[in-house]
Coordinates of C-alpha atoms and ligand atoms in Angstrom, one line a residue:
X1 CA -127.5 43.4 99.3
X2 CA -130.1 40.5 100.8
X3 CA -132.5 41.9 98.6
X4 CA -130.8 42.5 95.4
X5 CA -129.8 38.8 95.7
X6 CA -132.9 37.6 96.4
X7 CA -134.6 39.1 93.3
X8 CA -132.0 37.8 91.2
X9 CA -132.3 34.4 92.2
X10 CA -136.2 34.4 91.6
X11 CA -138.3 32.3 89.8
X12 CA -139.9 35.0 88.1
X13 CA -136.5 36.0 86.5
X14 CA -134.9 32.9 85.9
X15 CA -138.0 32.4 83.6
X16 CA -137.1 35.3 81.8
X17 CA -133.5 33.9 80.7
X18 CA -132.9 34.8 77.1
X19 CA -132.8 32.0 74.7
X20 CA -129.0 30.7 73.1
X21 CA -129.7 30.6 69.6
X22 CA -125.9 30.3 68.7
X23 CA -122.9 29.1 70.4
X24 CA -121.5 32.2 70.2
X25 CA -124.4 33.4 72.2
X26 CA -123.2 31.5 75.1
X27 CA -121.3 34.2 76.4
X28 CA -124.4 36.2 76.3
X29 CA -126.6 33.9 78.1
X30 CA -124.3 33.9 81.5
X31 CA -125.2 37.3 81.9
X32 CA -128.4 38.6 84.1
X33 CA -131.3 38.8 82.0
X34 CA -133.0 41.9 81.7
X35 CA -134.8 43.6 84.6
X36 CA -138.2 44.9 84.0
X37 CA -140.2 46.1 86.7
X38 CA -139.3 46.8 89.8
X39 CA -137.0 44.1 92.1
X40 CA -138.8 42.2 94.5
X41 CA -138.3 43.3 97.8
X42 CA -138.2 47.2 96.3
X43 CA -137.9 49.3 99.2
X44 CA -140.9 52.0 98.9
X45 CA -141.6 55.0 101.5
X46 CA -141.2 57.7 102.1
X47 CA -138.9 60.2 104.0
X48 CA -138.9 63.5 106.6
X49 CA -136.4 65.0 108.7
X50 CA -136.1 65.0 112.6
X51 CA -136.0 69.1 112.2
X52 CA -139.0 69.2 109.8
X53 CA -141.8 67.5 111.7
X54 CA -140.7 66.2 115.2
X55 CA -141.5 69.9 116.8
X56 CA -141.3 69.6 120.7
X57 CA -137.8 71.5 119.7
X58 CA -137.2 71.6 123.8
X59 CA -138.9 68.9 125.3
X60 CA -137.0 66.0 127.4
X61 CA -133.4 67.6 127.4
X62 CA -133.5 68.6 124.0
X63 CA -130.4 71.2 123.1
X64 CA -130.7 73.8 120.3
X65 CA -130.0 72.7 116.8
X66 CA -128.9 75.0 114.0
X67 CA -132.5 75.1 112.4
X68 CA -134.1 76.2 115.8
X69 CA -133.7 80.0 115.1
X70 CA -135.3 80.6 111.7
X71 CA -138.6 81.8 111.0
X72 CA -138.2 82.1 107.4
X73 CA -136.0 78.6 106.8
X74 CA -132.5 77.3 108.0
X75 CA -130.6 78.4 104.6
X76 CA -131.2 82.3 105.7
X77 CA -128.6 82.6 108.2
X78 CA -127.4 82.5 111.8
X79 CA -129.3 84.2 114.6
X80 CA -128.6 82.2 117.8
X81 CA -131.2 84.1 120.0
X82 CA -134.4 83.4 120.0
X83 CA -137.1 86.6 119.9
X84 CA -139.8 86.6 122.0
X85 CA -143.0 86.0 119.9
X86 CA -141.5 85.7 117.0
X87 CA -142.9 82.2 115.3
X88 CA -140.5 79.7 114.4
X89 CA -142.0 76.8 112.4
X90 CA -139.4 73.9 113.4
X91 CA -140.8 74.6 117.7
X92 CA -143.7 72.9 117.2
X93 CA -143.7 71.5 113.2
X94 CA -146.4 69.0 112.3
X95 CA -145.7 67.7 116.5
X96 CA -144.4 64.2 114.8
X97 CA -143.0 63.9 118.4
X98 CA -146.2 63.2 119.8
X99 CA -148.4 62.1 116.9
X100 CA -146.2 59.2 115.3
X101 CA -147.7 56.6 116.5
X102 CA -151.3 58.3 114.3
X103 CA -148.7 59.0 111.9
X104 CA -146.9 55.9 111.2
X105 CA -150.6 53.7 111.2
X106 CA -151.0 56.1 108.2
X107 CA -147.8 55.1 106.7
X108 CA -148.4 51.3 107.2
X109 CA -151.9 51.8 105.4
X110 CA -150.0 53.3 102.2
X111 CA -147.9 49.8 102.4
X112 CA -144.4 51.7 103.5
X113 CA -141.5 48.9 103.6
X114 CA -139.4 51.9 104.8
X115 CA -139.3 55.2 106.8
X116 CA -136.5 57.4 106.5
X117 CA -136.3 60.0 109.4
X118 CA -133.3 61.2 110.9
X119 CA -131.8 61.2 114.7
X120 CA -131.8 64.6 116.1
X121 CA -128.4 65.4 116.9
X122 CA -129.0 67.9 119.5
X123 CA -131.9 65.5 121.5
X124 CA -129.2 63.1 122.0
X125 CA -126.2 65.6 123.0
X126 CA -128.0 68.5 123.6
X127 CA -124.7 70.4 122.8
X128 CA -122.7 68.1 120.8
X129 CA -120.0 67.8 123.3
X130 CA -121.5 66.8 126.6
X131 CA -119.9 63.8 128.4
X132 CA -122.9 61.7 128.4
X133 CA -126.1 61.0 126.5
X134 CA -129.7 62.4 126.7
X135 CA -131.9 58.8 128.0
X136 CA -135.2 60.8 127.4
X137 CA -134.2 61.3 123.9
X138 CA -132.6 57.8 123.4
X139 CA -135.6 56.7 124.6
X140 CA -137.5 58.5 121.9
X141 CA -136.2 57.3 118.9
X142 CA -136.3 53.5 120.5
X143 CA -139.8 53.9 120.7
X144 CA -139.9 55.4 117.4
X145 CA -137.9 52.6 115.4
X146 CA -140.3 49.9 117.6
X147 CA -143.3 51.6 116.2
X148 CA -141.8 51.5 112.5
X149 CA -141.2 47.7 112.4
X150 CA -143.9 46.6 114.4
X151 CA -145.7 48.4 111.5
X152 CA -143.6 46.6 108.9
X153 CA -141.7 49.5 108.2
X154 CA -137.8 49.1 108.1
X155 CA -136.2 52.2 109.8
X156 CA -133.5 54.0 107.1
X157 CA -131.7 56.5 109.6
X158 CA -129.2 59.7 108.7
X159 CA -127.2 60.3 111.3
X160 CA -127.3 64.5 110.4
X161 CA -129.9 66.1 108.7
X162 CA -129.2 69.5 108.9
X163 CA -129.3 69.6 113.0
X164 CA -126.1 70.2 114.5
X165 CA -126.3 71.2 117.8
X166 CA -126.4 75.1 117.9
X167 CA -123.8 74.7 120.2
X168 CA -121.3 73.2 117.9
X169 CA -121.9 75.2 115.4
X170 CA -121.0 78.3 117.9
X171 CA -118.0 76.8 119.2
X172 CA -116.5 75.5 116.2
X173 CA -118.3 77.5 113.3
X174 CA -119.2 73.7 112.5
X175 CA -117.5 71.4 110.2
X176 CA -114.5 73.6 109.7
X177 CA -113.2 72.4 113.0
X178 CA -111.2 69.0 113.6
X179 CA -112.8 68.5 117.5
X180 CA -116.3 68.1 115.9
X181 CA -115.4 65.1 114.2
X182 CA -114.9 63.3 118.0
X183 CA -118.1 64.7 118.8
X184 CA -119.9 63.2 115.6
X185 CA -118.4 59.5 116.8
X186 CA -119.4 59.4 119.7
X187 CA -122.7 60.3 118.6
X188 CA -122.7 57.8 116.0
X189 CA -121.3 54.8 118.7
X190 CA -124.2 55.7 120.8
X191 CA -126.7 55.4 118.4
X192 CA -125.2 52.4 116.7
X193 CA -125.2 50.7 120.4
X194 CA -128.4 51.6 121.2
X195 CA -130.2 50.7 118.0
X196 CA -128.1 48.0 116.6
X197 CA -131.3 45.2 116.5
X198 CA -133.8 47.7 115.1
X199 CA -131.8 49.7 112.5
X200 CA -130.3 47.9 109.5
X201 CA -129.7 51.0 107.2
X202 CA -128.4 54.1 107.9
X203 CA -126.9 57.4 106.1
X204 CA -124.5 59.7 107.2
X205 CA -124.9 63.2 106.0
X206 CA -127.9 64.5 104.4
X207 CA -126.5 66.0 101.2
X208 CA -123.0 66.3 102.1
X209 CA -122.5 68.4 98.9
X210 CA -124.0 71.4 100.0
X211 CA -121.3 72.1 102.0
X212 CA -120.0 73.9 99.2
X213 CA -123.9 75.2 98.5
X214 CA -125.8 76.0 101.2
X215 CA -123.1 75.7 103.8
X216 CA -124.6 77.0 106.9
X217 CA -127.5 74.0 106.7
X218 CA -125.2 71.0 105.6
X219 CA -122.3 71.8 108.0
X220 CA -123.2 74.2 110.5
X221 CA -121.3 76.9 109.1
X222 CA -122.2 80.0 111.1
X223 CA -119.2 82.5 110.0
X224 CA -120.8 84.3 106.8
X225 CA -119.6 84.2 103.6
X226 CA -116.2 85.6 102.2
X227 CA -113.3 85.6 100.7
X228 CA -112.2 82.4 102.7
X229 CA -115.1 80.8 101.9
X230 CA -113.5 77.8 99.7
X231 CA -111.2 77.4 102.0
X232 CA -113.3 76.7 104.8
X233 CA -115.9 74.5 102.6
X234 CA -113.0 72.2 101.6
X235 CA -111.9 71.8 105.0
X236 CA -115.5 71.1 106.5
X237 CA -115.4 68.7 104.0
X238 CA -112.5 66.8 104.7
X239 CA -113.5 66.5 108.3
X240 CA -116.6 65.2 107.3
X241 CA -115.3 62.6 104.8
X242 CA -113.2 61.5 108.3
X243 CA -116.0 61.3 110.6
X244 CA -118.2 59.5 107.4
X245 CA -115.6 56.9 107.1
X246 CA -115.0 56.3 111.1
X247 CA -118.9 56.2 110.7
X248 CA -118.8 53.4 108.4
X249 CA -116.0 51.7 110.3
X250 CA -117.9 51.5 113.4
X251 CA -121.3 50.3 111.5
X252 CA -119.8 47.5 109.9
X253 CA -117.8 46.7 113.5
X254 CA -121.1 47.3 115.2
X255 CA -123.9 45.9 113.2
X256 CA -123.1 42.9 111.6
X257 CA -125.1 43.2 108.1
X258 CA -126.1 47.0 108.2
X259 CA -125.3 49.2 105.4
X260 CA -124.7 52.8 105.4
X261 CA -125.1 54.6 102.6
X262 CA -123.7 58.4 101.7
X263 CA -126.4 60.7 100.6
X264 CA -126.0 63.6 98.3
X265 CA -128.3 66.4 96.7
X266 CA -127.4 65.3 92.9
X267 CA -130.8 66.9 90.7
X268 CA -128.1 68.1 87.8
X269 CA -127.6 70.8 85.3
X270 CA -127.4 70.5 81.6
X271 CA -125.4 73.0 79.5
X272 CA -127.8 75.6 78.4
X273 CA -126.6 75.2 74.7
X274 CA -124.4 72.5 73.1
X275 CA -121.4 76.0 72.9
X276 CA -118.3 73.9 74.3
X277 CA -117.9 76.2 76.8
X278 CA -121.4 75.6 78.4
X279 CA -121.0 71.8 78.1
X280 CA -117.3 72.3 79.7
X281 CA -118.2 74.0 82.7
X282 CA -121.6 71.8 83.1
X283 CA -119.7 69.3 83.6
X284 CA -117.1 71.2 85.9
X285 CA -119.9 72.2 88.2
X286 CA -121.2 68.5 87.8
X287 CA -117.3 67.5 89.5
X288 CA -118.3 70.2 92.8
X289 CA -121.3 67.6 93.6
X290 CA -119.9 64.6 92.5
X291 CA -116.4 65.2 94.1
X292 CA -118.1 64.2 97.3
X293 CA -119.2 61.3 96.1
X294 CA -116.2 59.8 94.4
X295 CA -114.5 60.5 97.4
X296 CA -116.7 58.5 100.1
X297 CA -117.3 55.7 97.3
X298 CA -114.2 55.0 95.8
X299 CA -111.8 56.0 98.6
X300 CA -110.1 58.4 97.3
X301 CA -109.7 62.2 96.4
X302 CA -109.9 62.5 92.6
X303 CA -107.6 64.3 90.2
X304 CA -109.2 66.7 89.2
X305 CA -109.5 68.5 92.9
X306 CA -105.6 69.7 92.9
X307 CA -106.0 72.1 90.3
X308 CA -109.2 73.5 91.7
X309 CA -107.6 74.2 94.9
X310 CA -104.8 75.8 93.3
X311 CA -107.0 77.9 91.7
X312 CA -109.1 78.9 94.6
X313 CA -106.1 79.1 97.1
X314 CA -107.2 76.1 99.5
X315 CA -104.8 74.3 101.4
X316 CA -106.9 71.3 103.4
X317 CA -105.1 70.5 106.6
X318 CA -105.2 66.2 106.6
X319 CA -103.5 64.3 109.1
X320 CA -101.3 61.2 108.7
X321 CA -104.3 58.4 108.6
X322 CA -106.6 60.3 107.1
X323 CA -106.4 58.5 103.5
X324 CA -105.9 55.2 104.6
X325 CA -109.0 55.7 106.8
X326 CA -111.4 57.1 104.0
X327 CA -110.0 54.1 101.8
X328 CA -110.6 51.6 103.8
X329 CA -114.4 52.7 104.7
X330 CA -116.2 53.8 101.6
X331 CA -120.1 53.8 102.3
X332 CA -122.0 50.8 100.7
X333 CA -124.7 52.7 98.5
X334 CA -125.3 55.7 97.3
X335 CA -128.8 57.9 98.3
X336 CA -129.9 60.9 97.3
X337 CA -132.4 63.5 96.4
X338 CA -133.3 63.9 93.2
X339 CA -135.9 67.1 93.0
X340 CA -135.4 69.0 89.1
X341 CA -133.1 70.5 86.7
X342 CA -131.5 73.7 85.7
X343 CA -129.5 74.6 83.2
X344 CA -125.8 75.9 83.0
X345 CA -124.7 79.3 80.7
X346 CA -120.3 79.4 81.1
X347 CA -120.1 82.3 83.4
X348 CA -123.2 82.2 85.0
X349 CA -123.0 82.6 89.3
X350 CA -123.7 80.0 90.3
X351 CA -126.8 79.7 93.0
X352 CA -128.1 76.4 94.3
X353 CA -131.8 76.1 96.6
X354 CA -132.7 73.1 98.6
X355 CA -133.9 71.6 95.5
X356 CA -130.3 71.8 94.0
X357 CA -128.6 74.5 91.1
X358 CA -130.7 77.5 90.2
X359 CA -129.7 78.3 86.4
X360 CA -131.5 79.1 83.5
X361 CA -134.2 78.5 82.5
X362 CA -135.3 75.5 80.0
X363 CA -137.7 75.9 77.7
X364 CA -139.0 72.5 77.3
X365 CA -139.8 71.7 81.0
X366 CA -142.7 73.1 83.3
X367 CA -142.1 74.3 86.8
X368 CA -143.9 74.0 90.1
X369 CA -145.8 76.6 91.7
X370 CA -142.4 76.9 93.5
X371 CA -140.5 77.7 90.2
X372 CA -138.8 74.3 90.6
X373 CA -138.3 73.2 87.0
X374 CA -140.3 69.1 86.4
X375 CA -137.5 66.7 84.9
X376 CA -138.5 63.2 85.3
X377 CA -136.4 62.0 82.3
X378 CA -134.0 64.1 84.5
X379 CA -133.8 61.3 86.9
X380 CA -133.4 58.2 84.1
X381 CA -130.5 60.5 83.1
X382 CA -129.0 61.0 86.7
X383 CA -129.2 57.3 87.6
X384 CA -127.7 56.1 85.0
X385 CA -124.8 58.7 84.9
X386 CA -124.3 57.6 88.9
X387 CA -124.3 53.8 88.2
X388 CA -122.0 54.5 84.9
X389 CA -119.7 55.8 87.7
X390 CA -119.8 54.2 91.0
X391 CA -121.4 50.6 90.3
X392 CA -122.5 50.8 94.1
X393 CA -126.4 50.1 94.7
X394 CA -128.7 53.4 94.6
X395 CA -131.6 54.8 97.0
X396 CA -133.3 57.3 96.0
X397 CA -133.7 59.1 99.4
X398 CA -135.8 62.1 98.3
X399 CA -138.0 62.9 95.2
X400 CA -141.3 64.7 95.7
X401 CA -143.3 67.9 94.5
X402 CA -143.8 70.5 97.0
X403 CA -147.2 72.7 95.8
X404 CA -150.2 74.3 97.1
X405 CA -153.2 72.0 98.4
X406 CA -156.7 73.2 98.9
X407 CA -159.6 71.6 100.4
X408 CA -162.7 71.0 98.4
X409 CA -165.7 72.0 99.8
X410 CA -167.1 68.1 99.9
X411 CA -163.7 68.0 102.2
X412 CA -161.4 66.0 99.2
X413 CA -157.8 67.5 98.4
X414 CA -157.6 66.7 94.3
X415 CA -153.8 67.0 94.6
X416 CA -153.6 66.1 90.5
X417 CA -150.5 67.4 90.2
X418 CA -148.4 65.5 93.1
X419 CA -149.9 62.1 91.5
X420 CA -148.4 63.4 88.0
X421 CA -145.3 63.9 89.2
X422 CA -145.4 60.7 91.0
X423 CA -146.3 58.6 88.3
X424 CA -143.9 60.2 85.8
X425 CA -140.8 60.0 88.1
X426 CA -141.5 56.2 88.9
X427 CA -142.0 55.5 84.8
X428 CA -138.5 57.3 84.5
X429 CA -137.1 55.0 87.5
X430 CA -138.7 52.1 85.7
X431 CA -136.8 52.7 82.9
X432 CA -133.5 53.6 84.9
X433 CA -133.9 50.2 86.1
X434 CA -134.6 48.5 83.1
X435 CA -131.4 50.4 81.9
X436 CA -129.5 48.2 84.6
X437 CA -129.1 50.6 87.4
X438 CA -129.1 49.0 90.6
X439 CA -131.6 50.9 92.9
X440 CA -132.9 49.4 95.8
X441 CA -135.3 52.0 97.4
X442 CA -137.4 55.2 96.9
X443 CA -138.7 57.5 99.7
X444 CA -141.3 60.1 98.3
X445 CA -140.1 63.6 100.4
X446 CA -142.1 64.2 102.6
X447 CA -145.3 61.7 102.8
X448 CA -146.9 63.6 105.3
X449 CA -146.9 67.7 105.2
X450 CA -143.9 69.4 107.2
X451 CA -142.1 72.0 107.1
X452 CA -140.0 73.3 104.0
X453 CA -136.4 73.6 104.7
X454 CA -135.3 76.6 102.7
X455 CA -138.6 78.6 103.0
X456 CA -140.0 77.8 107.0
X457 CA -143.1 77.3 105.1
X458 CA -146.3 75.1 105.8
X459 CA -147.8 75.6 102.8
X460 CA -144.7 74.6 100.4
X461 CA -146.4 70.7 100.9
X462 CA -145.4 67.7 99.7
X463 CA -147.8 64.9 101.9
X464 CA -150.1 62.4 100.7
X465 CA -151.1 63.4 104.2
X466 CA -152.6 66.8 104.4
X467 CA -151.7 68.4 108.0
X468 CA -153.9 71.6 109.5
X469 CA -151.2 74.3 109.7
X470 CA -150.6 77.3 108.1
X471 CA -147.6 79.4 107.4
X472 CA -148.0 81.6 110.9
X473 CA -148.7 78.7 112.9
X474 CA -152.1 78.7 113.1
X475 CA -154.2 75.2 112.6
X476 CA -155.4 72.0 114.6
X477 CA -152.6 70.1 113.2
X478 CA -155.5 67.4 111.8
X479 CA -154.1 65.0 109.9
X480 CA -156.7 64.9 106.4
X481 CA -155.7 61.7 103.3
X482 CA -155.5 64.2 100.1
X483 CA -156.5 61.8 97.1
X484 CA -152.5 61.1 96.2
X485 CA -152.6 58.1 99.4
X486 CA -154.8 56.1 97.8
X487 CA -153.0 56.5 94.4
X488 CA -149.5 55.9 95.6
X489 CA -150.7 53.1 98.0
X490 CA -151.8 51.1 94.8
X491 CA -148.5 52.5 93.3
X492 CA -146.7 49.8 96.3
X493 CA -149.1 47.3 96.2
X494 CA -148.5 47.0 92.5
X495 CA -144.7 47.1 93.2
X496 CA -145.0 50.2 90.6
X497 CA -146.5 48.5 88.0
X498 CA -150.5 50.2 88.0
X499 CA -149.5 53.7 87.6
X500 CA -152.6 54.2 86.0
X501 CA -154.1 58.0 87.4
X502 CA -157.4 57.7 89.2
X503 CA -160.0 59.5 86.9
X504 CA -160.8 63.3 87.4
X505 CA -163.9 63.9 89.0
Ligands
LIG1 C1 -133.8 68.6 100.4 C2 -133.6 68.4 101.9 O1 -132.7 69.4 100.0 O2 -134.9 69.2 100.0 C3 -134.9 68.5 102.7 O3 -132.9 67.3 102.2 C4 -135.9 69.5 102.1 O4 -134.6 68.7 104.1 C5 -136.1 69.1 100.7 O5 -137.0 69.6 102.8 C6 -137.1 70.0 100.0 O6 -136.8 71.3 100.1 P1 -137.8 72.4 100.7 O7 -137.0 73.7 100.8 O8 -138.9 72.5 99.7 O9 -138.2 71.9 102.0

């Protein structure tokens, strides 16, 4: 990357070269000296969804998407009608549609060198299939992208963030079907045509492993759960390792110098107790996310995946190309979200939230209000194990506490907690890239308050920015700076070195 080069080849570093005190230190001295700090040219922002803040969920052309019809989240289920005066918080969300502009000056104040958002599927083909494009919404997202740079901001894009049109998802009960992976190109060939000069990274799925998790939200699964299940996951996930690599095909074709990255949900697990068959079966539900990855990074399906099929019965239906495809078009870097841990017991069920597995508990870490155990060493620990692996550059697309803000009555949010968090998660990526890991970008989740993903809720909220909405909808939608913006806009200013916490008042 332009970037990583860059930082290598600066001053700054080349004065850090370690001495050659013996010739047999020679060897030593060729290689890159030690990175402390963070990179020049570090990548910090933040990052929402299309679903989770744009509202306006039928304005311009705009079809359905599959997080349209949920009042209480899009991980509870399928319900393609809409009830009459029944509040759905993705209709109107925070109204980023209309307020971005007021939004994104907000951003640029903090010192963002990046905005992740996605593209809403379903404002571009309002039902996945149609034979030509949505203008009003291509038009949208121009605008959008123009705003970002002329504010300084590079545009990081994913292509699907849990918004399949409700159409697809209908039709095709999603991923599991071949056809949608035409529809997803032709998407994607749009988009990269349209915004080819304004974009220069993109993602294709957000957290493509929860297609085995949460598979309604991560590949539009509508057909409940049963005994098929497995089968159906695998095969959704076949199709989407085919539309990521024609994806990445047409990028690279497309938009000389772009990267596009995969993005998983990868906060990890440890074995509840160091009993073998704990650590064993950690690391076997480790291979369920990581399988994803090692397939869109290095090309190929791993070993380990024909004996799990065998044992779950699931035969994925491939045609002649596939392989050569997904070999030839691994992604460039690796994103994802990065939220907690849990721990594993052997025989446990396993449940994952959006925040990732749902074990037991762990005694030596302290939750949110949200019972979301707080691991920062957990990320030092999941960067490293990633680079270990993959030796691909690293985003860390999502990291961020969701909790409970109040407003003081001289009109301050003391949001203590958040800038905790912050500060410990960036110390822990400090160290991940003092350990050599190379990671290019962070985006806090959620810089401004939206809507939660696997609750519906408004007050789940993550922003620096504090927005005027409650859980039933009711609120001026103000936009209010909780005492977190100032902190983390010294946090990029300092490129993360002063993480020092503002004293409590
Ligand atoms: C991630 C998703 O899994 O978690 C986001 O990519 C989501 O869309 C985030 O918002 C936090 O989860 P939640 O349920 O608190 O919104």
């Amino acid at each position: 990357f332009a970037i990583l080069h860059d930082y290598r080849a600066s001053d700054t570093m080349q004065t850090r070269k370690p001495p050659c005190r013996r010739k047999q230190d020679e060897r030593m001295c060729l290689m890159k000296p030690l990175q402390k700090g963070f990179p020049e040219g570090f990548l910090w922002g933040g990052a929402i969804a299309a679903n989770q803040a744009e509202g306006a969920y039928d304005a311009d052309g705009k079809g359905l998407d599959i997080s349209d019809g949920f009042p209480h989240g899009i991980k509870h289920g399928y319900d393609p009608e809409l009830v009459p005066g029944q509040f759905y918080p993705t209709h109107e969300a925070i109204d980023f549609y209309h307020r971005y502009k007021e939004d994104l000056a907000l951003m640029q104040e903090m010192g963002f060198k990046v905005f992740r958002t996605s593209i809403n599927w379903s404002r571009i083909f309002p039902n996945g299939d149609d034979a030509m494009p949505n203008e009003k919404g291509l038009q949208y997202y121009d605008d959008l992208f123009d705003e970002m740079l002329r504010r300084g901001m590079q545009p990081l894009v994913t292509l699907s963030h849990y918004e399949m049109p409700l159409a697809l998802a209908t039709k095709y009960n999603g991923w599991v079907d071949r056809r949608v992976i035409d529809c997803f190109a032709k998407f994607c060939h749009v988009c990269f045509e349209r915004y080819k000069d304004q974009v220069k990274y993109w993602m294709t799925f957000n957290e493509i492993n929860n297609t085995l998790k949460l598979p309604y939200l991560a590949a539009g699964m509508v057909v409940a759960d049963d005994a098929n299940a497995p089968q159906r996951q695998y095969q959704a996930a076949h199709n989407m390792f085919v539309a990521n690599a024609l994806a990445v095909k047409a990028c690279h074709e497309m938009i000389p110098g772009a990267k596009i990255g995969c993005m998983l949900s990868l906060s990890t697990a440890y074995p509840n107790t160091c009993r073998p068959e704990d650590v064993m079966e950690t690391y076997q539900l480790r291979q369920r996310s990581l399988f994803f990855s090692d397939v869109m990074l290095r090309g190929r399906y791993p070993s380990y995946i024909d004996r799990k099929w065998e044992e779950l019965g699931v035969q994925v239906q491939m045609e002649p190309g596939d392989f050569e495809l997904i070999a030839q078009n691994t992604n460039d870097y690796l994103a994802f979200s990065y939220y907690m841990t849990s721990t594993h017991i052997a025989g446990m069920k396993i449940r994952s939230n959006t925040g990732g597995h749902v074990g037991a508990d762990n005694p030596y870490l302290e939750k949110s209000k949200w019972g979301w155990p707080i691991d920062p060493v957990g990320l030092r620990f999941v960067c490293n194990e990633l680079y270990d692996r993959y030796q691909k550059p690293m985003f860390i697309a999502e990291n961020g506490l969701g909790t409970a803000d109040t407003i003081d009555s001289d009109g301050r949010i003391r949001d203590t907690a958040r800038m905790e968090y912050l500060k410990k998660h960036i110390e822990a990526l400090q160290q991940a890239v003092a350990d050599g890991c190379d990671i290019f970008g962070y985006t806090w989740w959620g810089p401004i308050d939206i809507v939660s993903a696997g609750t519906g809720e408004m007050e789940k909220r993550y922003g620096f920015i504090y927005v005027d909405k409650d859980n039933q909808g009711n609120g001026t939608l103000q936009r209010r700076k909780k005492d977190s913006f100032e902190y983390y806009k010294k946090v990029i200013a300092s490129n993360g070195q002063d993480l020092e916490l503002p004293a409590e008042d």
